[in-house]
């Protein structure tokens, strides 16, 4: 009918037990004010967070990929979850999401997805998946500290549609450094190159302190700020990948944890 769509915002909501669902709000004044519309997605037995929502033009569907962990906490940390895509058509958006397991092809499935986000470049979807250990103390069970599972940033490629098979990049995981392996938002193209956000413990040169800067031993600056990095991807082919840190900043830890943990 020619009417403009409102702006949609998807975010994590948690109940008293810490179980997450995906909420949605709308704005009709370019984000000046927001109206909460309710729960967009919940899943029995799962705690959801960090939703990535995008339009898949080839499929003619909206696609959502949230982070997911088994609930209730803390026992859900003991079991890994599958990487699940949820889709809905334009008439039903932002509700009525239908689940489908991500079409991973001949690859090791992620253990637990802490964040997923991607970008469409030249007809190809490049999707980053932050893959975390299934339990924060799992390395203590039968393994020494040297065997502690690492957080990894894995990279997948899908031609045309996110519902098509996903192939893992030949150099994936493209990051195992805790400072660089946790995604912190939607990738974007700037100056003709792909950029992505990363958040993690501090290191030399990071604002906010922590880690190598003489702050807290865990690298999180005493729980006050989470160092943020903007990564520039200089080379992105299925055979090669090269990125560097383009800029550094910091996020309030409370705000970050409220969105993504």
XYZ file of C-alpha atoms in Angstrom:
261
model
C 0.000 0.000 0.000
C 3.071 2.235 -0.220
C 3.326 2.817 3.538
C 6.831 2.839 4.983
C 7.940 0.043 7.285
C 8.861 0.994 10.855
C 12.358 0.403 12.171
C 12.675 -2.909 14.018
C 14.983 -3.624 16.965
C 15.637 -7.181 18.183
C 17.246 -7.740 21.586
C 17.730 -10.210 24.442
C 15.204 -10.404 27.288
C 15.817 -12.551 30.379
C 13.509 -13.943 33.041
C 14.287 -14.335 36.752
C 16.255 -17.544 36.036
C 18.339 -15.880 33.358
C 16.681 -17.740 30.468
C 16.781 -15.599 27.353
C 14.156 -14.896 24.707
C 14.306 -12.518 21.744
C 12.211 -9.368 22.099
C 11.245 -6.885 19.398
C 10.461 -3.173 19.429
C 9.474 -0.779 16.648
C 10.099 2.883 15.943
C 8.270 5.142 13.503
C 10.435 8.226 14.104
C 13.888 6.987 13.069
C 14.749 5.630 16.506
C 13.796 8.654 18.638
C 11.221 6.558 20.502
C 10.589 2.819 20.690
C 7.549 0.679 21.439
C 8.091 -2.824 22.794
C 6.012 -5.289 20.750
C 6.614 -8.439 22.786
C 8.500 -11.696 22.309
C 9.573 -12.377 18.742
C 11.178 -15.772 19.423
C 11.425 -18.209 22.307
C 12.370 -21.858 22.303
C 11.592 -24.428 24.977
C 14.775 -25.761 26.568
C 17.001 -23.034 25.087
C 18.222 -19.680 26.313
C 18.482 -17.318 23.328
C 20.498 -14.113 22.945
C 22.441 -11.922 20.489
C 20.069 -12.188 17.505
C 21.342 -11.516 13.985
C 18.397 -10.666 11.726
C 18.722 -10.093 7.977
C 16.755 -10.219 4.737
C 17.596 -13.120 2.410
C 16.474 -11.797 -0.990
C 17.044 -15.028 -2.900
C 14.921 -17.033 -0.448
C 12.387 -14.208 -0.045
C 12.574 -14.627 3.735
C 13.803 -12.859 6.822
C 16.406 -14.977 8.634
C 17.340 -14.839 12.322
C 20.329 -16.601 13.881
C 20.454 -16.191 17.681
C 23.051 -17.472 20.086
C 21.630 -20.452 21.978
C 22.442 -22.412 25.113
C 20.564 -25.159 26.872
C 18.482 -24.067 29.870
C 17.911 -23.973 32.750
C 21.178 -22.418 33.892
C 23.706 -23.599 34.962
C 23.160 -27.185 33.844
C 22.550 -26.211 30.237
C 26.234 -25.299 29.860
C 27.066 -29.008 29.952
C 25.540 -29.773 26.535
C 26.342 -28.198 23.163
C 23.615 -26.875 20.881
C 23.207 -26.944 17.109
C 23.500 -23.813 14.980
C 19.873 -23.035 14.094
C 18.418 -20.626 11.548
C 14.912 -19.224 11.969
C 13.008 -17.798 9.012
C 9.738 -15.989 8.375
C 8.124 -14.332 5.363
C 7.488 -10.615 4.928
C 3.782 -10.937 5.733
C 4.486 -12.625 9.095
C 7.549 -10.574 10.107
C 8.552 -10.001 12.912
C 6.730 -13.091 14.233
C 6.095 -16.744 13.265
C 9.701 -17.860 12.954
C 10.331 -21.418 11.747
C 13.486 -23.304 12.745
C 15.870 -25.143 10.448
C 19.312 -26.523 11.270
C 22.055 -24.578 9.528
C 23.042 -26.493 6.366
C 26.671 -27.050 7.352
C 28.456 -29.170 4.756
C 31.213 -31.598 5.760
C 32.345 -29.542 8.755
C 32.513 -29.873 12.517
C 29.385 -28.339 14.014
C 29.941 -25.396 16.415
C 29.965 -26.392 20.106
C 28.063 -23.356 21.394
C 27.367 -20.223 19.386
C 27.997 -17.041 21.367
C 27.319 -14.777 18.373
C 26.646 -15.086 14.652
C 26.649 -12.326 12.045
C 27.396 -12.044 8.357
C 27.371 -9.930 5.232
C 26.407 -10.424 1.592
C 29.257 -9.612 -0.803
C 28.950 -10.135 -4.536
C 26.190 -12.707 -4.175
C 28.023 -14.692 -1.472
C 27.154 -14.728 2.221
C 30.167 -14.656 4.548
C 29.072 -15.610 8.065
C 31.150 -15.318 11.257
C 30.284 -17.708 14.095
C 31.806 -17.280 17.563
C 32.226 -20.849 18.824
C 32.745 -21.231 22.571
C 33.467 -24.188 24.877
C 30.330 -26.026 26.052
C 31.104 -25.331 29.706
C 33.232 -22.589 31.291
C 35.037 -25.187 33.437
C 34.894 -28.122 30.999
C 38.675 -28.087 30.683
C 38.916 -29.158 34.345
C 37.175 -32.457 33.593
C 39.851 -34.862 32.418
C 42.151 -32.181 31.006
C 44.840 -29.919 32.345
C 44.877 -26.148 31.831
C 46.921 -26.572 28.641
C 43.981 -28.452 27.122
C 41.440 -25.727 27.857
C 39.088 -25.321 24.863
C 39.561 -22.001 23.121
C 36.976 -19.564 21.873
C 37.161 -19.602 18.079
C 35.875 -17.352 15.321
C 34.780 -19.578 12.476
C 33.968 -18.333 8.991
C 31.447 -19.890 6.603
C 30.443 -19.208 3.005
C 27.049 -19.721 1.385
C 26.228 -18.918 -2.235
C 23.132 -16.814 -2.882
C 20.996 -17.757 0.124
C 21.605 -18.542 3.770
C 19.386 -21.591 3.290
C 21.896 -23.028 0.830
C 24.770 -25.230 2.113
C 27.392 -23.545 4.285
C 31.045 -24.360 3.544
C 33.699 -23.521 6.113
C 36.582 -21.308 5.005
C 39.810 -23.197 4.383
C 41.609 -21.104 7.040
C 38.780 -21.258 9.589
C 38.898 -20.617 12.492
C 40.189 -17.222 11.433
C 40.790 -16.166 15.064
C 41.562 -18.048 18.286
C 42.730 -15.004 20.241
C 40.097 -14.230 22.909
C 40.489 -10.534 22.094
C 39.487 -11.062 18.451
C 37.284 -14.158 18.358
C 34.108 -12.710 19.915
C 31.894 -10.901 17.417
C 30.383 -7.627 18.603
C 27.922 -6.680 15.892
C 27.017 -6.814 12.231
C 29.872 -6.753 9.673
C 29.749 -3.925 7.128
C 31.527 -2.718 4.002
C 33.521 0.509 4.226
C 36.008 1.812 1.672
C 35.287 -1.276 -0.407
C 36.473 -3.652 2.325
C 34.627 -5.801 4.842
C 34.878 -4.716 8.489
C 33.784 -6.521 11.625
C 33.563 -5.714 15.336
C 35.286 -7.780 18.039
C 35.084 -7.497 21.826
C 37.247 -9.239 24.402
C 39.839 -8.933 27.173
C 42.244 -6.033 26.988
C 45.747 -6.076 25.597
C 48.558 -3.613 24.848
C 47.205 -0.457 23.265
C 43.560 -1.016 24.197
C 41.623 1.776 25.874
C 39.823 0.754 29.026
C 42.798 -1.122 30.506
C 42.915 -4.741 31.550
C 45.160 -7.621 30.610
C 48.371 -6.380 29.073
C 47.575 -2.803 30.103
C 48.105 -3.497 33.781
C 44.413 -3.818 34.628
C 42.603 -6.824 36.016
C 44.198 -10.214 35.529
C 41.274 -11.431 33.473
C 41.771 -8.616 30.970
C 38.329 -7.081 31.493
C 39.467 -3.855 33.166
C 37.994 -4.614 36.550
C 34.587 -5.252 35.041
C 34.153 -1.594 34.007
C 34.877 -1.646 30.272
C 35.165 -4.231 27.512
C 37.786 -3.355 24.875
C 36.260 -3.070 21.400
C 38.141 -3.506 18.136
C 37.222 -2.735 14.557
C 38.802 -5.315 12.262
C 39.464 -4.559 8.576
C 39.472 -7.571 6.239
C 42.030 -6.896 3.497
C 41.831 -10.294 1.787
C 38.720 -12.464 1.609
C 38.643 -15.431 -0.757
C 37.852 -19.055 -0.053
C 41.581 -19.819 -0.055
C 42.925 -16.785 1.792
C 41.992 -14.464 4.658
C 43.848 -11.509 6.151
C 42.620 -8.879 8.607
C 44.151 -6.185 10.804
C 42.949 -4.002 13.691
C 41.635 -0.754 12.181
C 40.533 1.031 15.386
C 40.155 0.497 19.143
C 37.626 1.651 21.693
C 35.687 0.365 24.694
C 32.154 -0.602 25.741
C 30.683 -0.465 29.258
C 30.858 -4.048 30.496
C 27.364 -3.907 32.000
C 25.830 -2.858 28.687
C 27.764 -5.490 26.740
C 26.910 -8.329 29.121
C 23.262 -7.345 29.109
C 23.144 -7.769 25.342
C 25.345 -10.693 24.556
C 26.047 -13.007 27.487
